[in-house]
PDB file of C-alpha atoms in Angstrom:
ATOM      1  CA  MET A   1    -179.562  41.656 -10.752  1.00 80.00           C
ATOM      2  CA  LYS A   2    -178.884  39.192  -8.063  1.00 84.00           C
ATOM      3  CA  TYR A   3    -175.154  37.103  -8.515  1.00 89.00           C
ATOM      4  CA  ILE A   4    -174.687  33.561  -7.978  1.00 90.00           C
ATOM      5  CA  ASN A   5    -171.573  32.148  -7.674  1.00 92.00           C
ATOM      6  CA  ILE A   6    -169.715  28.804 -10.034  1.00 91.00           C
ATOM      7  CA  TYR A   7    -166.915  27.054  -9.571  1.00 92.00           C
ATOM      8  CA  GLY A   8    -165.765  25.378 -12.438  1.00 90.00           C
ATOM      9  CA  LYS A   9    -162.022  23.282 -13.973  1.00 90.00           C
ATOM     10  CA  LYS A  10    -162.031  24.045 -17.405  1.00 89.00           C
ATOM     11  CA  ARG A  11    -162.694  20.697 -19.477  1.00 88.00           C
ATOM     12  CA  ASN A  12    -162.482  18.310 -22.754  1.00 85.00           C
ATOM     13  CA  THR A  13    -165.079  18.562 -25.412  1.00 85.00           C
ATOM     14  CA  GLY A  14    -165.677  14.748 -27.652  1.00 83.00           C
ATOM     15  CA  LYS A  15    -168.771  12.661 -26.633  1.00 86.00           C
ATOM     16  CA  LYS A  16    -165.850  10.523 -24.961  1.00 87.00           C
ATOM     17  CA  ALA A  17    -164.935  13.898 -21.999  1.00 87.00           C
ATOM     18  CA  ILE A  18    -168.245  14.162 -21.772  1.00 88.00           C
ATOM     19  CA  ARG A  19    -169.789  10.815 -21.600  1.00 88.00           C
ATOM     20  CA  PHE A  20    -167.363  10.973 -18.058  1.00 89.00           C
ATOM     21  CA  ILE A  21    -168.118  13.938 -16.477  1.00 87.00           C
ATOM     22  CA  ARG A  22    -171.078  12.733 -16.673  1.00 87.00           C
ATOM     23  CA  LEU A  23    -170.478   9.518 -14.666  1.00 87.00           C
ATOM     24  CA  SER A  24    -168.896  11.885 -12.280  1.00 85.00           C
ATOM     25  CA  LYS A  25    -172.173  14.086 -10.904  1.00 86.00           C
ATOM     26  CA  GLU A  26    -170.735  16.689 -12.843  1.00 89.00           C
ATOM     27  CA  ILE A  27    -173.321  18.905 -15.815  1.00 92.00           C
ATOM     28  CA  PRO A  28    -170.844  20.524 -18.899  1.00 92.00           C
ATOM     29  CA  CYS A  29    -171.527  24.166 -20.033  1.00 93.00           C
ATOM     30  CA  ILE A  30    -169.643  26.103 -22.041  1.00 93.00           C
ATOM     31  CA  LEU A  31    -168.868  29.854 -21.507  1.00 93.00           C
ATOM     32  CA  TYR A  32    -168.714  32.073 -24.504  1.00 92.00           C
ATOM     33  CA  GLY A  33    -168.794  35.172 -25.262  1.00 89.00           C
ATOM     34  CA  LYS A  34    -166.398  38.092 -26.803  1.00 85.00           C
ATOM     35  CA  ASN A  35    -163.355  36.836 -28.124  1.00 85.00           C
ATOM     36  CA  ILE A  36    -163.870  33.751 -24.770  1.00 89.00           C
ATOM     37  CA  ASN A  37    -165.189  30.495 -25.305  1.00 91.00           C
ATOM     38  CA  ILE A  38    -164.416  28.214 -22.450  1.00 92.00           C
ATOM     39  CA  PRO A  39    -165.580  24.726 -22.334  1.00 93.00           C
ATOM     40  CA  PHE A  40    -165.807  23.788 -18.374  1.00 93.00           C
ATOM     41  CA  SER A  41    -167.648  21.502 -15.758  1.00 91.00           C
ATOM     42  CA  THR A  42    -169.432  22.370 -12.406  1.00 92.00           C
ATOM     43  CA  SER A  43    -171.699  20.187 -10.049  1.00 89.00           C
ATOM     44  CA  LEU A  44    -175.493  20.537  -9.771  1.00 87.00           C
ATOM     45  CA  GLU A  45    -175.081  21.693  -6.529  1.00 85.00           C
ATOM     46  CA  HIS A  46    -174.088  24.845  -7.956  1.00 83.00           C
ATOM     47  CA  LEU A  47    -176.348  25.244 -10.160  1.00 87.00           C
ATOM     48  CA  LYS A  48    -179.545  24.200  -8.591  1.00 83.00           C
ATOM     49  CA  LYS A  49    -180.186  27.820  -7.850  1.00 83.00           C
ATOM     50  CA  ILE A  50    -179.831  29.249 -11.239  1.00 86.00           C
ATOM     51  CA  VAL A  51    -182.003  26.190 -12.564  1.00 83.00           C
ATOM     52  CA  TYR A  52    -184.582  25.183 -10.358  1.00 82.00           C
ATOM     53  CA  THR A  53    -185.682  29.039  -9.736  1.00 81.00           C
ATOM     54  CA  THR A  54    -188.846  31.423 -11.377  1.00 80.00           C
ATOM     55  CA  GLU A  55    -186.493  34.353 -10.735  1.00 82.00           C
ATOM     56  CA  VAL A  56    -183.427  35.604 -12.872  1.00 85.00           C
ATOM     57  CA  TYR A  57    -179.852  34.980 -11.882  1.00 87.00           C
ATOM     58  CA  GLY A  58    -176.814  36.774 -13.483  1.00 89.00           C
ATOM     59  CA  VAL A  59    -173.300  34.159 -12.848  1.00 92.00           C
ATOM     60  CA  SER A  60    -170.098  35.210 -11.425  1.00 93.00           C
ATOM     61  CA  ILE A  61    -167.941  32.144 -12.926  1.00 92.00           C
ATOM     62  CA  GLN A  62    -164.760  30.888 -11.078  1.00 92.00           C
ATOM     63  CA  ILE A  63    -162.199  28.375 -12.984  1.00 91.00           C
ATOM     64  CA  ASP A  64    -159.243  26.905 -12.388  1.00 88.00           C
ATOM     65  CA  GLY A  65    -156.622  28.655 -14.329  1.00 83.00           C
ATOM     66  CA  TYR A  66    -157.772  31.579 -14.700  1.00 83.00           C
ATOM     67  CA  ASN A  67    -157.389  34.456 -12.487  1.00 80.00           C
ATOM     68  CA  ASN A  68    -160.615  36.029 -12.965  1.00 85.00           C
ATOM     69  CA  CYS A  69    -164.326  35.764 -12.299  1.00 89.00           C
ATOM     70  CA  ILE A  70    -166.274  36.470 -15.452  1.00 91.00           C
ATOM     71  CA  ASN A  71    -170.202  37.494 -15.278  1.00 93.00           C
ATOM     72  CA  ALA A  72    -172.400  35.704 -16.837  1.00 93.00           C
ATOM     73  CA  ILE A  73    -176.135  34.633 -17.332  1.00 92.00           C
ATOM     74  CA  GLN A  74    -177.804  31.573 -18.470  1.00 90.00           C
ATOM     75  CA  LYS A  75    -178.913  31.452 -22.739  1.00 87.00           C
ATOM     76  CA  GLU A  76    -179.863  28.214 -22.950  1.00 88.00           C
ATOM     77  CA  ILE A  77    -180.505  25.119 -20.942  1.00 90.00           C
ATOM     78  CA  GLN A  78    -181.063  21.099 -22.090  1.00 89.00           C
ATOM     79  CA  PHE A  79    -182.726  18.144 -20.177  1.00 91.00           C
ATOM     80  CA  ASP A  80    -182.967  14.805 -21.072  1.00 86.00           C
ATOM     81  CA  PRO A  81    -186.278  14.183 -21.844  1.00 89.00           C
ATOM     82  CA  ILE A  82    -187.128  10.927 -19.734  1.00 87.00           C
ATOM     83  CA  SER A  83    -185.032  11.544 -17.189  1.00 86.00           C
ATOM     84  CA  ASP A  84    -185.407  15.610 -17.010  1.00 84.00           C
ATOM     85  CA  GLN A  85    -181.768  15.388 -15.856  1.00 86.00           C
ATOM     86  CA  ILE A  86    -179.467  18.222 -16.907  1.00 89.00           C
ATOM     87  CA  LEU A  87    -177.625  17.705 -19.965  1.00 89.00           C
ATOM     88  CA  HIS A  88    -175.253  20.771 -20.629  1.00 91.00           C
ATOM     89  CA  VAL A  89    -175.791  24.536 -19.817  1.00 93.00           C
ATOM     90  CA  ASP A  90    -174.644  27.391 -21.863  1.00 93.00           C
ATOM     91  CA  PHE A  91    -173.331  30.312 -20.407  1.00 93.00           C
ATOM     92  CA  CYS A  92    -172.737  33.914 -22.633  1.00 93.00           C
ATOM     93  CA  LYS A  93    -169.921  36.190 -21.308  1.00 93.00           C
ATOM     94  CA  ILE A  94    -171.866  40.028 -20.361  1.00 92.00           C
ATOM     95  CA  GLU A  95    -170.893  42.814 -21.967  1.00 89.00           C
ATOM     96  CA  LYS A  96    -171.182  45.906 -19.873  1.00 84.00           C
ATOM     97  CA  PHE A  97    -172.196  48.313 -23.078  1.00 87.00           C
ATOM     98  CA  LYS A  98    -174.035  45.158 -25.112  1.00 90.00           C
ATOM     99  CA  PRO A  99    -177.893  44.554 -24.215  1.00 92.00           C
ATOM    100  CA  ILE A 100    -179.314  40.983 -23.310  1.00 90.00           C
ATOM    101  CA  ILE A 101    -182.551  39.454 -24.383  1.00 90.00           C
ATOM    102  CA  LEU A 102    -183.570  37.567 -21.777  1.00 90.00           C
ATOM    103  CA  GLU A 103    -187.239  36.114 -20.100  1.00 91.00           C
ATOM    104  CA  ILE A 104    -188.402  38.383 -16.277  1.00 92.00           C
ATOM    105  CA  PRO A 105    -191.142  36.672 -14.157  1.00 92.00           C
ATOM    106  CA  ILE A 106    -194.153  39.061 -13.866  1.00 93.00           C
ATOM    107  CA  LYS A 107    -195.183  39.640 -10.410  1.00 92.00           C
ATOM    108  CA  SER A 108    -198.320  40.769  -9.285  1.00 91.00           C
ATOM    109  CA  PHE A 109    -199.038  43.512  -6.444  1.00 93.00           C
ATOM    110  CA  GLY A 110    -202.648  44.013  -4.372  1.00 91.00           C
ATOM    111  CA  ARG A 111    -206.226  43.001  -4.990  1.00 92.00           C
ATOM    112  CA  PRO A 112    -208.818  44.154  -7.961  1.00 92.00           C
ATOM    113  CA  ILE A 113    -211.513  46.053  -7.235  1.00 91.00           C
ATOM    114  CA  GLY A 114    -213.390  44.462  -9.890  1.00 90.00           C
ATOM    115  CA  VAL A 115    -212.836  40.598  -7.628  1.00 91.00           C
ATOM    116  CA  SER A 116    -213.628  41.685  -4.200  1.00 89.00           C
ATOM    117  CA  LYS A 117    -217.601  42.810  -6.844  1.00 88.00           C
ATOM    118  CA  GLY A 118    -217.926  39.247  -7.689  1.00 89.00           C
ATOM    119  CA  GLY A 119    -215.287  39.645 -10.846  1.00 89.00           C
ATOM    120  CA  GLU A 120    -212.359  36.821 -12.247  1.00 91.00           C
ATOM    121  CA  TYR A 121    -208.909  37.829 -12.052  1.00 91.00           C
ATOM    122  CA  TYR A 122    -207.001  36.296 -15.229  1.00 90.00           C
ATOM    123  CA  SER A 123    -203.283  36.564 -15.511  1.00 89.00           C
ATOM    124  CA  ALA A 124    -202.590  35.759 -18.994  1.00 82.00           C
ATOM    125  CA  ILE A 125    -198.772  36.004 -19.251  1.00 89.00           C
ATOM    126  CA  LYS A 126    -195.779  34.867 -16.839  1.00 91.00           C
ATOM    127  CA  LYS A 127    -192.872  35.968 -18.555  1.00 92.00           C
ATOM    128  CA  LEU A 128    -191.869  38.135 -19.979  1.00 94.00           C
ATOM    129  CA  LYS A 129    -189.020  39.194 -23.448  1.00 94.00           C
ATOM    130  CA  ILE A 130    -187.272  41.738 -22.277  1.00 95.00           C
ATOM    131  CA  LYS A 131    -183.696  43.457 -23.604  1.00 95.00           C
ATOM    132  CA  ALA A 132    -181.185  46.029 -21.642  1.00 94.00           C
ATOM    133  CA  PHE A 133    -177.967  45.932 -19.869  1.00 92.00           C
ATOM    134  CA  SER A 134    -176.488  43.853 -17.308  1.00 88.00           C
ATOM    135  CA  TYR A 135    -177.691  47.493 -14.402  1.00 88.00           C
ATOM    136  CA  ASN A 136    -180.818  48.116 -15.680  1.00 91.00           C
ATOM    137  CA  ILE A 137    -182.439  44.132 -15.509  1.00 90.00           C
ATOM    138  CA  PRO A 138    -185.280  43.505 -12.370  1.00 89.00           C
ATOM    139  CA  GLU A 139    -185.056  40.901 -10.510  1.00 87.00           C
ATOM    140  CA  TYR A 140    -188.898  40.819 -11.686  1.00 91.00           C
ATOM    141  CA  ILE A 141    -191.337  42.997 -13.609  1.00 92.00           C
ATOM    142  CA  LYS A 142    -193.436  44.408 -10.834  1.00 92.00           C
ATOM    143  CA  LEU A 143    -197.542  45.125 -11.403  1.00 92.00           C
ATOM    144  CA  ASN A 144    -199.567  46.414  -9.198  1.00 92.00           C
ATOM    145  CA  VAL A 145    -203.392  45.291 -10.124  1.00 93.00           C
ATOM    146  CA  ASP A 146    -205.035  46.847  -7.175  1.00 92.00           C
ATOM    147  CA  LEU A 147    -207.004  49.486  -9.326  1.00 91.00           C
ATOM    148  CA  LEU A 148    -208.414  46.873 -11.910  1.00 92.00           C
ATOM    149  CA  ASP A 149    -211.709  46.448 -12.402  1.00 92.00           C
ATOM    150  CA  ILE A 150    -214.295  44.471 -13.691  1.00 91.00           C
ATOM    151  CA  GLY A 151    -213.754  44.564 -17.304  1.00 90.00           C
ATOM    152  CA  ASP A 152    -210.046  46.800 -17.155  1.00 92.00           C
ATOM    153  CA  ARG A 153    -206.958  45.751 -18.576  1.00 92.00           C
ATOM    154  CA  ILE A 154    -202.938  45.726 -18.496  1.00 94.00           C
ATOM    155  CA  THR A 155    -201.410  45.317 -21.583  1.00 94.00           C
ATOM    156  CA  VAL A 156    -197.374  45.620 -22.386  1.00 94.00           C
ATOM    157  CA  LYS A 157    -198.312  49.434 -23.452  1.00 93.00           C
ATOM    158  CA  ASN A 158    -198.512  50.297 -19.181  1.00 93.00           C
ATOM    159  CA  LEU A 159    -195.789  48.658 -18.159  1.00 93.00           C
ATOM    160  CA  TYR A 160    -193.733  51.556 -20.953  1.00 90.00           C
ATOM    161  CA  ASN A 161    -190.191  52.562 -19.156  1.00 90.00           C
ATOM    162  CA  ASP A 162    -186.665  54.430 -19.794  1.00 91.00           C
ATOM    163  CA  LYS A 163    -184.627  51.373 -18.221  1.00 92.00           C
ATOM    164  CA  TYR A 164    -185.532  48.567 -20.215  1.00 94.00           C
ATOM    165  CA  THR A 165    -187.209  47.527 -24.316  1.00 95.00           C
ATOM    166  CA  ILE A 166    -190.350  44.832 -23.203  1.00 95.00           C
ATOM    167  CA  LEU A 167    -190.084  42.839 -26.516  1.00 95.00           C
ATOM    168  CA  HIS A 168    -193.358  42.401 -27.144  1.00 95.00           C
ATOM    169  CA  PRO A 169    -197.007  43.423 -28.875  1.00 94.00           C
ATOM    170  CA  SER A 170    -197.868  46.349 -26.922  1.00 93.00           C
ATOM    171  CA  ASN A 171    -201.486  45.247 -26.805  1.00 93.00           C
ATOM    172  CA  THR A 172    -200.229  41.240 -25.595  1.00 94.00           C
ATOM    173  CA  LEU A 173    -202.661  40.455 -22.684  1.00 94.00           C
ATOM    174  CA  ILE A 174    -200.844  40.776 -19.255  1.00 94.00           C
ATOM    175  CA  ALA A 175    -203.631  40.555 -16.862  1.00 93.00           C
ATOM    176  CA  ARG A 176    -207.578  41.504 -16.674  1.00 93.00           C
ATOM    177  CA  VAL A 177    -210.185  40.894 -14.125  1.00 92.00           C
ATOM    178  CA  LYS A 178    -213.469  39.446 -16.170  1.00 89.00           C
ATOM    179  CA  SER A 179    -216.828  38.894 -14.900  1.00 84.00           C
ATOM    180  CA  SER A 180    -217.500  35.588 -13.017  1.00 73.00           C
ATOM    181  CA  ARG A 181    -219.837  33.473 -13.950  1.00 64.00           C
ATOM    182  CA  ILE A 182    -222.364  33.881 -11.232  1.00 54.00           C
ATOM    183  CA  ILE A 183    -222.438  38.313 -12.419  1.00 48.00           C
ATOM    184  CA  LYS A 184    -223.336  36.406 -15.814  1.00 49.00           C
ATOM    185  CA  GLY A 185    -225.958  34.846 -14.746  1.00 51.00           C
ATOM    186  CA  SER A 186    -227.138  38.068 -12.194  1.00 50.00           C
ATOM    187  CA  GLN A 187    -227.002  39.793 -15.557  1.00 48.00           C
ATOM    188  CA  GLU A 188    -229.042  37.164 -17.023  1.00 47.00           C
ATOM    189  CA  GLU A 189    -230.733  36.921 -14.182  1.00 50.00           C
ATOM    190  CA  LYS A 190    -232.491  40.678 -13.949  1.00 51.00           C
ATOM    191  CA  GLN A 191    -232.992  41.120 -17.656  1.00 49.00           C
ATOM    192  CA  GLU A 192    -235.143  37.950 -17.687  1.00 46.00           C
ATOM    193  CA  ASN A 193    -236.692  39.769 -15.410  1.00 50.00           C
ATOM    194  CA  LYS A 194    -237.110  42.766 -16.472  1.00 47.00           C
ATOM    195  CA  ASP A 195    -238.088  41.496 -19.627  1.00 46.00           C
ATOM    196  CA  ASN A 196    -240.585  38.845 -17.832  1.00 48.00           C
ATOM    197  CA  LYS A 197    -242.165  42.320 -16.324  1.00 51.00           C
ATOM    198  CA  GLU A 198    -242.267  44.126 -19.594  1.00 50.00           C
ATOM    199  CA  ASN A 199    -243.798  41.409 -21.395  1.00 47.00           C
ATOM    200  CA  LYS A 200    -246.194  40.941 -18.556  1.00 49.00           C
ATOM    201  CA  ASP A 201    -246.837  44.773 -18.919  1.00 51.00           C
ATOM    202  CA  ASN A 202    -248.035  44.507 -22.724  1.00 51.00           C
ATOM    203  CA  LYS A 203    -250.471  41.641 -21.767  1.00 47.00           C
ATOM    204  CA  ASN A 204    -252.277  43.799 -18.990  1.00 54.00           C
ATOM    205  CA  ASN A 205    -252.638  46.336 -21.440  1.00 54.00           C
ATOM    206  CA  LYS A 206    -253.298  44.363 -24.110  1.00 49.00           C
ATOM    207  CA  ASP A 207    -256.216  42.953 -22.065  1.00 52.00           C
ATOM    208  CA  LYS A 208    -257.204  46.525 -20.821  1.00 51.00           C
ATOM    209  CA  GLU A 209    -257.585  47.439 -24.201  1.00 55.00           C
ATOM    210  CA  LEU A 210    -259.936  44.911 -25.665  1.00 47.00           C
ATOM    211  CA  ASN A 211    -261.985  45.562 -22.110  1.00 53.00           C
ATOM    212  CA  LYS A 212    -262.841  48.780 -23.363  1.00 53.00           C
TER     213      LYS A 212
END
């Protein structure tokens, strides 16, 4: 997992203090964890890289008055429902021997065999919630779809590994290749032609019987 540096200033709590912070174009945040609870503020510029992205990043937070940087993960973010501006961000301190729960994006690689046959690729889910130690958190979950034929599917149980646990039922659908309308239409047309031929053959046989 990649880390981004964030610089902040310890802040006061309370509505008036928070209002003043926002008027100063800063974002109120809090860093919490084992034996730690630090309200601080930082600029939007520092937050953009972790908020407006599909990637997952850890953060290395340096707060004025504290000697050491603290590694953390973004846990919760509040947006204004009207303006969509960031109102508040929660960060949780990373403990080396305590697993973290977070959502990781899925990235597909390759071109399914079934698509080259006219099938349609369908991805049911874009992120997966996992549980892992910080040193085992992947940047993304790789999904190789090269071998997917028409009717094939990938579920959570196909992604088992020993570095992290996926917190979804094992039968959760991740991706599949399904028959397209063109293929279905072609199959239906073939079946209809077959049925018509059989009906015609049956009629001819009946006519022959009657003419005997």
